[in-house]
Coordinates of C-alpha atoms in Angstrom, one line a residue:
X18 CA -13.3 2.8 -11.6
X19 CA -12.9 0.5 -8.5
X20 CA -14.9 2.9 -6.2
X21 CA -16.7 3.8 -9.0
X22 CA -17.6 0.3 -9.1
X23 CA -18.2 0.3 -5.0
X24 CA -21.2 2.8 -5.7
X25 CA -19.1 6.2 -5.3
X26 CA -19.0 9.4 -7.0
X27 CA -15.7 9.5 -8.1
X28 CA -13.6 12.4 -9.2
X29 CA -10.0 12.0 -11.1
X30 CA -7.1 14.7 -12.0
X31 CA -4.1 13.1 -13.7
X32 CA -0.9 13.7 -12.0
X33 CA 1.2 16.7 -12.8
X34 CA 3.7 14.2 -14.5
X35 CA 1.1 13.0 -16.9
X36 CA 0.4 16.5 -18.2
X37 CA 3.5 17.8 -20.5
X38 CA 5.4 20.6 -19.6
X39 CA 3.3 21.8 -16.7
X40 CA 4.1 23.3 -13.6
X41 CA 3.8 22.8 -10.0
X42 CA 1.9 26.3 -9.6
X43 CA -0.6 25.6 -12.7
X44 CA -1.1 21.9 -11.4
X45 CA -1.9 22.9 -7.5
X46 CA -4.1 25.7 -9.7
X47 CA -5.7 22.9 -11.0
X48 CA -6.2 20.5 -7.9
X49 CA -7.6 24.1 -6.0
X50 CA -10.5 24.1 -8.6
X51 CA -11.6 20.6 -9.1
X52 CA -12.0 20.2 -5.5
X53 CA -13.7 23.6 -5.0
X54 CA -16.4 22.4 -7.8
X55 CA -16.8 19.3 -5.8
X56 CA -17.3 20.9 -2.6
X57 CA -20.0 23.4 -4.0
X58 CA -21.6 20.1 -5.7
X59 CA -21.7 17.8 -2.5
X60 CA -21.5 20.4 0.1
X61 CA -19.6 17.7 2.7
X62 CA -19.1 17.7 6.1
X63 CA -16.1 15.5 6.3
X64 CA -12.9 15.9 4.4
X65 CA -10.3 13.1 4.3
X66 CA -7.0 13.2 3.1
X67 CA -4.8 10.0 2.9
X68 CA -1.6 10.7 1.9
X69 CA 1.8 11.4 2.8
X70 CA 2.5 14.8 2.2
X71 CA -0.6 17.5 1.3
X72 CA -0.2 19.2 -2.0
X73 CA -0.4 22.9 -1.9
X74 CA -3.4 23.0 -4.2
X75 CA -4.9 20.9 -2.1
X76 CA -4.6 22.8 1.3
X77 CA -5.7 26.3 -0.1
X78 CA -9.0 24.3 -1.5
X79 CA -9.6 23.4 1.7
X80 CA -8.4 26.7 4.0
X81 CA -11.2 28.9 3.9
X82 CA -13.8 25.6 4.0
X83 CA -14.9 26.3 8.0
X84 CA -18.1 24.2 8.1
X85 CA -16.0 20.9 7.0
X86 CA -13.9 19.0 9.1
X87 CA -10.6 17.6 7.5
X88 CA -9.1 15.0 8.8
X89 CA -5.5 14.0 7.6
X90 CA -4.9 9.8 7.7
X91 CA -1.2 10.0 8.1
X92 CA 0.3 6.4 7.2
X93 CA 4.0 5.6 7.0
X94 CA 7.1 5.0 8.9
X95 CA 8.6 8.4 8.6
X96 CA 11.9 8.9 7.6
X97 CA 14.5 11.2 10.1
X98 CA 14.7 14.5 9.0
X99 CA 11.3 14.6 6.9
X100 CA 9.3 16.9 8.9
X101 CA 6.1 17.9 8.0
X102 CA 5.8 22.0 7.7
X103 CA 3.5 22.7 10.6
X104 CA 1.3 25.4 8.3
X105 CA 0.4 22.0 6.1
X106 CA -0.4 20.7 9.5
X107 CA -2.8 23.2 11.1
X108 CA -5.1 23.0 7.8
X109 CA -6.5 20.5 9.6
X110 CA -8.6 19.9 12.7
X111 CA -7.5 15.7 13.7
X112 CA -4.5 13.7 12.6
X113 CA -5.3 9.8 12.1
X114 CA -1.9 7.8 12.6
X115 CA -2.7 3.9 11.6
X116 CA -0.5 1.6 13.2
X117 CA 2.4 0.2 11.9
X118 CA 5.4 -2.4 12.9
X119 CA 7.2 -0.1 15.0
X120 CA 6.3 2.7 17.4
X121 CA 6.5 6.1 15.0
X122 CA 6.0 8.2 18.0
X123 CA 8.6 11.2 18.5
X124 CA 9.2 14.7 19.3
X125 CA 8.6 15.8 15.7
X126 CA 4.9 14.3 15.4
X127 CA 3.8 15.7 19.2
X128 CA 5.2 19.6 17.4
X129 CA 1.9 20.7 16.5
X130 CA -1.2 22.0 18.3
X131 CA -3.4 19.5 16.1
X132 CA -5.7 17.2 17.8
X133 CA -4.5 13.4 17.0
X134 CA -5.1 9.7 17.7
X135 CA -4.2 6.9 16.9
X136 CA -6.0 3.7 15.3
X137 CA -4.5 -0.4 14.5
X138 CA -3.2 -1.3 10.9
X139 CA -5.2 -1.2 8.2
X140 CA -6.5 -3.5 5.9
X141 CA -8.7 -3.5 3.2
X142 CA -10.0 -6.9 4.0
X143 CA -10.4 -9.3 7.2
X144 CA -9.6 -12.9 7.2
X145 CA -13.4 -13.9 6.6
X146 CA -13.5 -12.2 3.7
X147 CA -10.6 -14.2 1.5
X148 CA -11.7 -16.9 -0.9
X149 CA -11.0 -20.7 0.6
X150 CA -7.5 -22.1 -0.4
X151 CA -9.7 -24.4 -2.8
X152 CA -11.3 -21.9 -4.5
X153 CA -8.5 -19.2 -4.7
X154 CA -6.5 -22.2 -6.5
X155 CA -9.5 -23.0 -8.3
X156 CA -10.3 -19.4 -9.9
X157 CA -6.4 -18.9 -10.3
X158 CA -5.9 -22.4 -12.1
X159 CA -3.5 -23.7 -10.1
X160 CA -2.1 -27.0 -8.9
X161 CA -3.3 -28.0 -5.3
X162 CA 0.3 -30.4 -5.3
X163 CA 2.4 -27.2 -5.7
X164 CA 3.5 -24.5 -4.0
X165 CA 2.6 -20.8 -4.8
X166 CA 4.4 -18.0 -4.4
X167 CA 3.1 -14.1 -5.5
X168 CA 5.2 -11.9 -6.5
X169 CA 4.3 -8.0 -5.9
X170 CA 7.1 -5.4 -6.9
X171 CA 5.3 -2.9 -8.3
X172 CA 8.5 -1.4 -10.7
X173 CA 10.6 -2.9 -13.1
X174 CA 9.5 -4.5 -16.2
X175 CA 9.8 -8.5 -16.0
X176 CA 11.1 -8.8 -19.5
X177 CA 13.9 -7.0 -18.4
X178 CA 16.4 -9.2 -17.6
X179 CA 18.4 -7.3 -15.4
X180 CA 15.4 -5.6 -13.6
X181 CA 15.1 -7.5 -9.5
X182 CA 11.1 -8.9 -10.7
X183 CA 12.4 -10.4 -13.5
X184 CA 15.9 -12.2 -11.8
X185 CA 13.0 -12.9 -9.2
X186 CA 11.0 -14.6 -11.3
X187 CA 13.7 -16.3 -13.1
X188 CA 15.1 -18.0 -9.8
X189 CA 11.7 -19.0 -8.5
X190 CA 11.2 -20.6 -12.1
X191 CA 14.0 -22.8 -10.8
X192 CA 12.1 -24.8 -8.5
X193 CA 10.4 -27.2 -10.4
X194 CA 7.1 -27.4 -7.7
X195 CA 6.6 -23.7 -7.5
X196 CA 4.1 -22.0 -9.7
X197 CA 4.3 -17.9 -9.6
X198 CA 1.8 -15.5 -9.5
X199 CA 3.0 -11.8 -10.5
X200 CA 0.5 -9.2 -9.6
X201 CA -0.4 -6.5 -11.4
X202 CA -1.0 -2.9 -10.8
X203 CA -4.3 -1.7 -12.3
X204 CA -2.4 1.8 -12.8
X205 CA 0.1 0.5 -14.5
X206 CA 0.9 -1.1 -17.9
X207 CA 0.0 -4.8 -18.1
X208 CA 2.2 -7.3 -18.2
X209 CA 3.2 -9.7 -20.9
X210 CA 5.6 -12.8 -19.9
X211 CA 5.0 -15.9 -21.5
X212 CA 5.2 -19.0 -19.3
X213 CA 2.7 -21.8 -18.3
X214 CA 4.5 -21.5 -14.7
X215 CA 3.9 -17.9 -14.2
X216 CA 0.5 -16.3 -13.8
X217 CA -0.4 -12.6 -14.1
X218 CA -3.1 -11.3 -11.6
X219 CA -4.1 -7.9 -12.4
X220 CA -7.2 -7.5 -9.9
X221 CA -8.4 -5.4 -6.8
X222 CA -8.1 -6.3 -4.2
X223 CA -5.7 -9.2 -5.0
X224 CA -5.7 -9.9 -0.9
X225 CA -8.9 -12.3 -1.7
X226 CA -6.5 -14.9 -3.1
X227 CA -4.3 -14.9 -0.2
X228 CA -5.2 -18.4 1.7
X229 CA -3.6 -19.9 -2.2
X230 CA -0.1 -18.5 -1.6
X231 CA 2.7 -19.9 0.2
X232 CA 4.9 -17.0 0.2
X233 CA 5.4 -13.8 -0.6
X234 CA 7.9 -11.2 -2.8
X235 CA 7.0 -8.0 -1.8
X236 CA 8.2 -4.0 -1.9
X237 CA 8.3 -3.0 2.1
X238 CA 4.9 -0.5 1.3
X239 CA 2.4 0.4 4.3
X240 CA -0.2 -1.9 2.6
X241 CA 1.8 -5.3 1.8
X242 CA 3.4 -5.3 5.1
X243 CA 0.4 -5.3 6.7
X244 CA -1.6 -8.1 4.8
X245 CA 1.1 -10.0 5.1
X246 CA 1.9 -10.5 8.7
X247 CA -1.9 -10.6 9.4
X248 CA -2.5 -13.6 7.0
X249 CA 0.7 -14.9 8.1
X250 CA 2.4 -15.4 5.3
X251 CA 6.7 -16.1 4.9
X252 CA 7.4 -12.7 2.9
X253 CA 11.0 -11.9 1.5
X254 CA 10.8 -7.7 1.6
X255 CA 12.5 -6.0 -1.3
X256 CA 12.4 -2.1 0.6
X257 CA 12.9 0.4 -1.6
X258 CA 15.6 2.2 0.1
X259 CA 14.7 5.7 -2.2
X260 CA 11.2 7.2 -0.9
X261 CA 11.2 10.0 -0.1
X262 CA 9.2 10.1 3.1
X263 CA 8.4 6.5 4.4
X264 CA 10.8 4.1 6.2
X265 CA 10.2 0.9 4.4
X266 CA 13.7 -0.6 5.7
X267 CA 12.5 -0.1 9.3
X268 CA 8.8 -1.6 8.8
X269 CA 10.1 -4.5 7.5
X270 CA 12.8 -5.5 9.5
X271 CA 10.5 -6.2 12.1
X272 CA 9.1 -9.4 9.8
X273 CA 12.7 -10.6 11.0
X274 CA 12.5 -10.2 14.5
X275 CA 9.1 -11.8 14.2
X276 CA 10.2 -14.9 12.5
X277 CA 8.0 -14.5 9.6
X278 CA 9.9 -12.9 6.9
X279 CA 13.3 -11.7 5.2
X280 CA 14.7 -8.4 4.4
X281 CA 17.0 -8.1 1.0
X282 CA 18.3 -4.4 1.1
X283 CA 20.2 -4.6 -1.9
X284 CA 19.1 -6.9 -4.9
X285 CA 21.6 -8.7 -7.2
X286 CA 21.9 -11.7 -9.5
X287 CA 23.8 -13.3 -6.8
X288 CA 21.7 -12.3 -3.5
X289 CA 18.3 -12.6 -4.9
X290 CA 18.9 -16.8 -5.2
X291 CA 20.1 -17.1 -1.8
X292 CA 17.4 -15.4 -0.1
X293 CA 14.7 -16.9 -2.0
X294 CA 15.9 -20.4 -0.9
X295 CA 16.0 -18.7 2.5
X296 CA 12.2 -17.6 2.3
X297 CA 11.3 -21.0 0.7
X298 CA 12.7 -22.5 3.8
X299 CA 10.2 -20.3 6.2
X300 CA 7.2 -21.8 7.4
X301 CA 3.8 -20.0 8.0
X302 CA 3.4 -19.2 11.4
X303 CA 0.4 -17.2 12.8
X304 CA 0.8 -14.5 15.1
X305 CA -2.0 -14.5 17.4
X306 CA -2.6 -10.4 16.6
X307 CA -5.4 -9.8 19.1
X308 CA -6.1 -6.5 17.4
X309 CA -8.7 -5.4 15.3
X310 CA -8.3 -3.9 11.9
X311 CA -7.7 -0.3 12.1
X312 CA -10.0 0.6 9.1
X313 CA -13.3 -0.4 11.3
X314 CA -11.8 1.6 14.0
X315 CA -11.2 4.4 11.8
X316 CA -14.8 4.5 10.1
X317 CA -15.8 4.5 14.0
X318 CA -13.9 7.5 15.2
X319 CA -14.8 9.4 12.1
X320 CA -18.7 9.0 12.6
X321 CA -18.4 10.0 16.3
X322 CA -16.2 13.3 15.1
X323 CA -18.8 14.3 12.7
X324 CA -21.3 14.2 16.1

């Protein structure tokens, strides 16, 4: 619905999980027709993929389309020993690899006869774009005498109380001037938690609220990291230490070496207090990034491929 919303067509096939007792086969069947419907319908000239590993429905869809060009926009630290096959690879005519905190390049990603380049992190939106501090507190009904800290985990269910957003939350309710804003995913099941401290946000993009937040408690994903350390604000990373593809230890332990945030590997009842009051005791500190956000330069590079 959100680019629905945004004025765009928008197609939607449930994951293979969602369906009961289906298999990989019939649910890359599946993604093979939908997508050859909607190229017969729009008849594109551009094909983008943004993901971290093509499903085989996918690539057969798009393997015998010669007039469009696909373009794959490879984000993520990548994980040693997670090698792409090159047949996914060569189903496509450019490789897009966004920025991120460290340099990705290796032997492994050169392996392939694919034309690539490379653009600056991404982010949905630019600093001009975010609500004032006045009237991000405003809309969120927040005290301007307190300090605000989101919380963004994205798993675990906060009335859990062994769960890390929930012995999160509990610490931070500790602090008698903090109020807590818990975001919500607009996938996922909403959130009931019933304090006058705590705030749920479910909204897209939640980034327009950032200039109302002190600090940050976030998962170590491609898209948090990066708003973040561009809006400069003290972020406590909780990586999750189980993807299968993306490094989200390395990304963030870069924030460290910067100065502006905290890495907690492995979250417990007793480690999650003392790194809070660590993060609490950050101050904001800007960057001076010089570059400009990657998703102008993509949109860029894309129109002067289709030429």
């Amino acid at each position: 619905q959100i680019l629905y919303n945004d004025g765009f067509p928008s197609y939607h096939i449930a994951g293979r999980k969602k369906h009961q007792d289906m298999s990989s086969a019939d649910w890359n069947a599946l993604v093979e027709e939908h997508l050859s419907l909607v190229f017969n319908q729009h008849r594109p000239s551009l094909f983008v993929y943004d993901g971290a590993y093509p499903y085989r429905g996918m690539l057969n869809g798009i393997r015998s389309r010669n007039s469009i060009k696909k373009v794959w926009l490879r984000r993520g630290m990548f994980k040693k020993g997670t090698n792409i096959p090159v047949d996914s690879i060569e189903h496509f005519s450019l490789i897009v690899r966004p920025g991120d905190s460290l340099d990705y390049t290796s032997e492994d990603e050169l392996n392939h006869g694919v034309e690539t380049i490379s653009v600056n992190p991404m982010l949905l939106m630019d600093k001009r774009d975010l609500l004032s501090k006045e009237e991000a507190l405003s809309r969120l009904n927040l005290d301007s005498d307190k300090q605000v800290v989101y919380v963004q985990l994205g798993a675990g269910r906060i009335n859990d109380i062994e769960s890390e957003i929930r012995m999160t939350v509990d610490t931070l309710l500790g602090y008698d001037n903090i109020q807590i804003i818990v975001g919500e995913s607009m996938l996922g099941e909403r959130i009931k938690f019933e304090n006058n401290r705590v705030r749920m946000l479910r909204d897209y993009p939640n980034s327009i609220y950032f200039n109302a937040f002190d600090a940050s408690i976030q998962a170590g994903g491609y898209n948090s990291f990066h708003e973040m350390r561009s809006f400069g604000i003290p972020t406590l990373f909780y990586p999750n230490m189980n993807t299968g593809m993306d490094d989200q230890l390395a990304r963030c332990k870069s924030a460290e070496i910067e100065g502006w945030g905290l890495v907690l590997e492995s979250r417990t009842a007793s480690s999650v207090p003392q790194s809070i009051k660590e993060l609490l005791s950050l101050k904001p500190q800007s960057l001076n990034l010089s570059q400009t956000n990657g998703a102008g330069e993509l949109a860029n590079s894309l129109l002067k491929y289709l030429r």
